[in-house]
Coordinates of C-alpha atoms in Angstrom, one line a residue:
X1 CA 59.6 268.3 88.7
X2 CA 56.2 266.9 88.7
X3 CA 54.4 270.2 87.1
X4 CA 57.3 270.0 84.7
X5 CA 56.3 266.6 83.6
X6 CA 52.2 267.6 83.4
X7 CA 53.1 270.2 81.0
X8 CA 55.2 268.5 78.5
X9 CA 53.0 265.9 79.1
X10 CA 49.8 267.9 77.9
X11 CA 51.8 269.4 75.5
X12 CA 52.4 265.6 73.6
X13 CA 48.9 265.2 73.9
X14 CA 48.0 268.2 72.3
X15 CA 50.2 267.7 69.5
X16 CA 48.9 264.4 69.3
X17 CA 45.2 265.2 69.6
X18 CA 45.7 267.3 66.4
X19 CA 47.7 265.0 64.1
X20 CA 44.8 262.5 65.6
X21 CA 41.5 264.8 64.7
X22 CA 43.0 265.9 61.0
X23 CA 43.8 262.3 60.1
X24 CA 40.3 261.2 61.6
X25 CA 38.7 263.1 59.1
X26 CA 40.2 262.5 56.2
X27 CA 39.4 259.0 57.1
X28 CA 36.0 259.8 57.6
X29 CA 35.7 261.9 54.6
X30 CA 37.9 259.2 52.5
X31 CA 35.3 256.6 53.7
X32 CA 32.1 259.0 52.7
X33 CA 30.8 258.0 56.6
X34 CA 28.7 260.1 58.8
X35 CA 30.0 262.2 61.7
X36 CA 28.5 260.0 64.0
X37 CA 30.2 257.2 63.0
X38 CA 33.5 259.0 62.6
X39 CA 33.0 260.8 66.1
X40 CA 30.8 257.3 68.6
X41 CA 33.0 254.6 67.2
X42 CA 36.0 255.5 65.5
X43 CA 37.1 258.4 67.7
X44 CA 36.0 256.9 71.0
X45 CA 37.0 253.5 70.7
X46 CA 40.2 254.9 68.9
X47 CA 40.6 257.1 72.3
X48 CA 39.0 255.2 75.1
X49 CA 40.8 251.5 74.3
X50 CA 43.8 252.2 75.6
X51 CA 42.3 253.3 79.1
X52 CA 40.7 249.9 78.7
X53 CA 43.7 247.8 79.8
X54 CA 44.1 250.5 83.0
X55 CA 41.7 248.2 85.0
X56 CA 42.8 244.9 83.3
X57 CA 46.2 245.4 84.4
X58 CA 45.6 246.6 87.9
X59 CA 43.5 243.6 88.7
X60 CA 45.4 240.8 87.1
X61 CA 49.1 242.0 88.9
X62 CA 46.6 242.4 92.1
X63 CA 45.9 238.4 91.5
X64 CA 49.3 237.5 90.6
X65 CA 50.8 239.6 93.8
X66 CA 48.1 238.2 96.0
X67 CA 47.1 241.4 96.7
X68 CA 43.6 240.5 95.1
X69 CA 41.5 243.4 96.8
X70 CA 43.6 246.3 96.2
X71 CA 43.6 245.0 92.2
X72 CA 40.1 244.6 92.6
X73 CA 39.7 248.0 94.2
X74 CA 41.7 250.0 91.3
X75 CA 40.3 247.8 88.5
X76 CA 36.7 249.2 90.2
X77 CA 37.5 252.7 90.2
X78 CA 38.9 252.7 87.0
X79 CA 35.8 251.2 85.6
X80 CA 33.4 253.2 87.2
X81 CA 35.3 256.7 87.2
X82 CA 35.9 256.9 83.4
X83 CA 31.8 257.0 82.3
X84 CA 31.5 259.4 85.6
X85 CA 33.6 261.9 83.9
X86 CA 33.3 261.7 80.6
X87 CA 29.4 262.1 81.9
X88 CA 30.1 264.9 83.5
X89 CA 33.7 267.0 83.5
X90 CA 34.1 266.3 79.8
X91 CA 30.8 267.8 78.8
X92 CA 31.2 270.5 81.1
X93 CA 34.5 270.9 79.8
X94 CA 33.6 271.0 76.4
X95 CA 30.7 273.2 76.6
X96 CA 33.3 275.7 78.7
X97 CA 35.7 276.1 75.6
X98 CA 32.3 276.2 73.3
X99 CA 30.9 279.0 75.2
X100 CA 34.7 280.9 74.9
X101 CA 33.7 281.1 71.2
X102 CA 30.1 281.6 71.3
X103 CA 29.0 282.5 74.5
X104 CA 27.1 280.8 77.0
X105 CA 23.9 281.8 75.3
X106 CA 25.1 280.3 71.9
X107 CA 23.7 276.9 70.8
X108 CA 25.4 273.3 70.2
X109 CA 24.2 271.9 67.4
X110 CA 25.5 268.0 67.4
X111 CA 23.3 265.5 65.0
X112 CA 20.4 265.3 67.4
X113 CA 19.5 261.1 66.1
X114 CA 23.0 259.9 67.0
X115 CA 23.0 261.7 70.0
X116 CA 19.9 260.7 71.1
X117 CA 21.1 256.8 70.5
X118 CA 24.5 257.5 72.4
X119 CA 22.5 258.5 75.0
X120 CA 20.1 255.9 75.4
X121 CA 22.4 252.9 74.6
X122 CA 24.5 254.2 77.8
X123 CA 22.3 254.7 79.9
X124 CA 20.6 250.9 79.2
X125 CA 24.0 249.2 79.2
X126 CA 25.1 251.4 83.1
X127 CA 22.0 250.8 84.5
X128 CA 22.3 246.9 83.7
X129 CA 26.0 247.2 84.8
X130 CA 25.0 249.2 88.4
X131 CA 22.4 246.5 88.8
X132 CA 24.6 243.9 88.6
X133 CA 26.6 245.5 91.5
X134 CA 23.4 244.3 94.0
X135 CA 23.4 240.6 92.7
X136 CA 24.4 238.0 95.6
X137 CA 28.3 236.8 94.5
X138 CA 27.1 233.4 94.4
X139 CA 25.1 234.2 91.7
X140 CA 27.9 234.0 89.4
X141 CA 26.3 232.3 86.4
X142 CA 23.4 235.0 86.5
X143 CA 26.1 237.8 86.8
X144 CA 28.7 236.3 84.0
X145 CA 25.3 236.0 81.7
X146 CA 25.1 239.8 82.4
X147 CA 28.3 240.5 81.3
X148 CA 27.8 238.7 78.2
X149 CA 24.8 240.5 77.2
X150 CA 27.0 244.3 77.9
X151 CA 29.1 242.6 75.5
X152 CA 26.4 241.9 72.9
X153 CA 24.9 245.3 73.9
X154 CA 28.0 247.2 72.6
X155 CA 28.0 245.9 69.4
X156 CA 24.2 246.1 68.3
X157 CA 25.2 249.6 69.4
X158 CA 28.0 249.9 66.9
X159 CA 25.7 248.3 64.5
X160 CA 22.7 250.4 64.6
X161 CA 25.2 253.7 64.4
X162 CA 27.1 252.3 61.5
X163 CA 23.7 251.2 59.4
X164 CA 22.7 255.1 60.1
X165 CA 25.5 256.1 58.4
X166 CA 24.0 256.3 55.1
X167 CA 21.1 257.9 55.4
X168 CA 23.1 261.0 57.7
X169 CA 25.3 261.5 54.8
X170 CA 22.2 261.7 52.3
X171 CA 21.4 264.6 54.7
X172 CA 24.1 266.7 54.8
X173 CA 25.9 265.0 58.1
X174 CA 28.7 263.3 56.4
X175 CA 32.6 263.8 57.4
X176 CA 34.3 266.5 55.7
X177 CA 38.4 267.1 56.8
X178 CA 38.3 271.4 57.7
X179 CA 42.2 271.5 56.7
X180 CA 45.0 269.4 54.3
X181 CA 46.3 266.2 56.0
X182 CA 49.5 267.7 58.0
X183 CA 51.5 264.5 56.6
X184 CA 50.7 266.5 53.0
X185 CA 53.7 268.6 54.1
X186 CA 56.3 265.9 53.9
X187 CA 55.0 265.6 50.2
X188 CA 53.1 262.1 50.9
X189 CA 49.9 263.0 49.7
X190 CA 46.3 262.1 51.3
X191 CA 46.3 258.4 50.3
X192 CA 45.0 256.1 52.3
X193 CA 48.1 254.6 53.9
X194 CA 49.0 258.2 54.7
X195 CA 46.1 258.4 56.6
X196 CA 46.4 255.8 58.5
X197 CA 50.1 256.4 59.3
X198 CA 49.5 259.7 61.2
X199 CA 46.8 258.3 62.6
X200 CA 48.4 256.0 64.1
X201 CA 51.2 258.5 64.9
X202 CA 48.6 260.6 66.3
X203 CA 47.2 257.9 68.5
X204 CA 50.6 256.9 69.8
X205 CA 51.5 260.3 70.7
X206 CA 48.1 260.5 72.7
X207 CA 48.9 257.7 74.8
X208 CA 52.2 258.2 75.5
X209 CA 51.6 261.8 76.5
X210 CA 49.0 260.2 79.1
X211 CA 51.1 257.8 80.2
X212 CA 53.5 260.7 81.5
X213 CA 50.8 262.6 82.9
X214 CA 49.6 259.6 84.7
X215 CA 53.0 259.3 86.4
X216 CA 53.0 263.2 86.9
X217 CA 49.4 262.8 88.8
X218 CA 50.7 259.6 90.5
X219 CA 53.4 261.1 92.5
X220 CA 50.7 264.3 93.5
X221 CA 48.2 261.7 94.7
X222 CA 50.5 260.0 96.6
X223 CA 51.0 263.2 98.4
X224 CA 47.8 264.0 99.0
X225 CA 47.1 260.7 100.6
X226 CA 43.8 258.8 98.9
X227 CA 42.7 255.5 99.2
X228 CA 42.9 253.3 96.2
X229 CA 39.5 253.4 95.1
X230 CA 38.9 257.1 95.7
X231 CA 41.8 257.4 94.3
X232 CA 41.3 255.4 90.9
X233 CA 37.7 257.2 90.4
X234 CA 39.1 260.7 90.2
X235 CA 42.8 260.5 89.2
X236 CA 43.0 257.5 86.9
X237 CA 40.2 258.9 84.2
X238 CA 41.1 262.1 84.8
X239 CA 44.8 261.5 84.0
X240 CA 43.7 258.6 81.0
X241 CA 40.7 259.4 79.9
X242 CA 40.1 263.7 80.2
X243 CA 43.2 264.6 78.2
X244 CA 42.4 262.6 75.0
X245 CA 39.2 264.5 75.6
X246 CA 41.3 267.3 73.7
X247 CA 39.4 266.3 70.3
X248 CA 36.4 267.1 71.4
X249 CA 37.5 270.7 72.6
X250 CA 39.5 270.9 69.4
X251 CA 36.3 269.7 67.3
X252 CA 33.9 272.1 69.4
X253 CA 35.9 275.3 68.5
X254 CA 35.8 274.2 65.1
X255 CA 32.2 274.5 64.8
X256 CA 32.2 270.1 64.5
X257 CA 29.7 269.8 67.1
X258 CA 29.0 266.1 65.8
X259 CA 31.8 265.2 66.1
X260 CA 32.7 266.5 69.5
X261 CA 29.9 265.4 71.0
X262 CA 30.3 262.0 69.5
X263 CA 33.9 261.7 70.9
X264 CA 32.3 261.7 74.4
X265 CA 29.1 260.0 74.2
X266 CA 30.2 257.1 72.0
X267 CA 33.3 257.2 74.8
X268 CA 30.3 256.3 77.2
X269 CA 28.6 253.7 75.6
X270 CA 32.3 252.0 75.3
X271 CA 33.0 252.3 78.8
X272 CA 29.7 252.1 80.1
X273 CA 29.4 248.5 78.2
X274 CA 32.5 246.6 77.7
X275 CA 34.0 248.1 81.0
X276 CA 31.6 246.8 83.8
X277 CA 31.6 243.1 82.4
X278 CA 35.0 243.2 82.8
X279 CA 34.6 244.2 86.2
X280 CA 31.4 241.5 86.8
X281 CA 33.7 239.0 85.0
X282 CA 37.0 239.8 86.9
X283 CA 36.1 241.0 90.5
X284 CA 33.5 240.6 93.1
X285 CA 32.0 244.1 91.8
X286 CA 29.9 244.6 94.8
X287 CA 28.5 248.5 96.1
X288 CA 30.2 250.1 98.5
X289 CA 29.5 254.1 99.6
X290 CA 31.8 255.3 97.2
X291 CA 30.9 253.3 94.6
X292 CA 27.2 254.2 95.1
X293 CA 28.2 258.0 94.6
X294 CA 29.5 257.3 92.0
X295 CA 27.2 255.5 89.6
X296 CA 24.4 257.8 91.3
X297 CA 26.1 261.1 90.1
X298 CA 27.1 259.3 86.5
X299 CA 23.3 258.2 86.1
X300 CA 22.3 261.9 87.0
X301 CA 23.9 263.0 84.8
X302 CA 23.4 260.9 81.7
X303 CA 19.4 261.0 82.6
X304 CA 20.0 265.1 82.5
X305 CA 21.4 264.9 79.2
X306 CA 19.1 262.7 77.8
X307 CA 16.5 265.0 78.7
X308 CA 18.2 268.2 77.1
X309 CA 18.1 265.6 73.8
X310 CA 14.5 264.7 74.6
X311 CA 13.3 268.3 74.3
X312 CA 13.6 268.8 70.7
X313 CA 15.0 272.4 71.9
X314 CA 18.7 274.1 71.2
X315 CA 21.4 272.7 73.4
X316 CA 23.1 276.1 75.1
X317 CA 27.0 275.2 76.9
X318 CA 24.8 277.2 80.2
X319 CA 22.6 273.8 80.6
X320 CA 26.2 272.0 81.0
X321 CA 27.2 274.1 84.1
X322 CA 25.1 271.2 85.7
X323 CA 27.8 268.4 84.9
X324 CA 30.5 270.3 86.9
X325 CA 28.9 270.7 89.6
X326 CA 27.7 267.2 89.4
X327 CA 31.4 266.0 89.5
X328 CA 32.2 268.9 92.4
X329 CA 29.6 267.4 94.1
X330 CA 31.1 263.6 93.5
X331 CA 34.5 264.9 94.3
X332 CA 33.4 266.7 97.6
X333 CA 31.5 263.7 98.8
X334 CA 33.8 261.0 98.4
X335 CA 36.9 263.2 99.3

């Protein structure tokens, strides 16, 4: 009954991925944005918010149960697992489905600027997040100041990618919709409210298809017998955050490789940012071996990628075997 629920499940987000990545488009192209504004904000936030409350919940009904460390333990995992694998089994992912089309040989060829800022925007924002992890807990008014600047961080972010917008489009890296809106076929045309309604519809269909998946991969893991924070760093992105990782598989066979890679890496600056100061400002975030693994692996592998950018050279889906055996490795060591 469980696998029965993991398909239809997948199969809701699927469906919902589409309506999602067509109306996304048209939005984009509607707009006359850039890809990497329609892929790092609109798409990831669009995507990755949901996944957001995940952690929130888990630690405020660990405080109001008064089981405080077992909220604090989910809330951690959650917060740290989703940047692991978007780092690293997204990518990998993605560049497995690209290579189906082009070969492992073939080239990516994502808008290398917006990239480039993804990357090092994540990278900052983690790295200040992880650090935080090794601060004294008495030092609260140090660590809450930390959060705030994450906070800050996110939206100079959003900021500099939006005000880049204009000059991408003079270039030739604006949105363009590859197919008719699908709500065309019930004769309501591509007008903005349109848009937005299967958009939303899209969206909704997303989430809901992940919220059945997550209660699919909740009954296996309670089978297989991990502890909570294990457990909330491999199943609870996996289940939330991986399968509304569909557009960017979707966009990458499409030849949108801006837009696919923007999906993930503006993903990662979201949850790489906003994510850890909720977890400075609502647990004790402190390291444990698990959690060290953990933002080890996911700063491997964003320092890898950045260097792949760095090169000036042709990205290949061969250089991303390295981000799934970076998350083998993670998942072996911490199994």
């Amino acid at each position: 009954m469980d696998f029965v629920l993991l398909l239809a499940a997948l199969l809701v987000i699927l469906v919902g991925a589409e309506l999602f990545t067509n109306a996304l488009e048209h939005l984009g192209e509607r707009m006359g944005i850039s890809e990497g504004v329609t892929g790092s904000v609109f798409a990831a936030v669009g995507t990755a918010l949901p996944e957001t409350m995940v952690p929130v919940v888990a630690i405020l009904a660990g405080a109001a149960s008064g089981n405080v460390a077992l909220g604090s333990d989910v809330g951690v995992g959650a917060i740290l697992g989703a940047p692991l694998m978007l780092s690293t089994l997204a990518l990998f992912l993605m560049a497995l489905f690209a290579a189906g089309k082009r070969g492992w040989s073939g080239t990516l060829q994502p808008e290398k600027s917006g990239l480039r800022r993804d990357s090092s925007w994540f990278i900052l924002c983690f790295a200040l997040g992880v650090g935080t992890l090794f601060l004294p807990a008495h030092w609260s008014l140090l660590r809450l100041g930390v959060a705030l600047v994450l906070v800050v961080c996110y939206f100079l972010y959003v900021l500099q990618t939006v005000r880049a917008s204009a000059a991408l489009v003079a270039c030739g890296h604006d949105t363009e919709a590859g197919a008719p809106l699908y709500l065309q076929r019930l004769r309501l045309g591509e007008r903005l409210p349109s848009i937005l309604l299967q958009l939303a519809v899209g969206l909704a269909a997303i989430v809901f298809g992940a919220e059945l998946f997550v209660r699919g991969v909740e009954h296996l893991s309670h089978w297989l017998g991990i502890s909570a924070l294990v457990l909330s760093m491999l199943i609870v992105p996996l289940a939330t955050e991986l399968p509304e990782k569909i557009n960017s598989i979707l966009w990458i066979r499409r030849g949108k490789d801006t837009l696919a890679f923007g999906n993930i890496t503006g993903a990662m600056v979201f949850q790489g940012s906003l994510l850890p100061a909720l977890g400075i400002a609502l647990t004790d975030w402190r390291p444990s071996s698990q959690v060290i693994v953990s933002v080890t692996v996911t700063l491997m592998a964003a320092l890898y990628l950045a260097w792949l950018i760095g090169r000036g050279q042709a990205l290949r889906p061969r250089q991303f075997l390295i981000f799934g055996l970076l998350y083998a490795v993670f998942a072996v060591l911490t199994a």
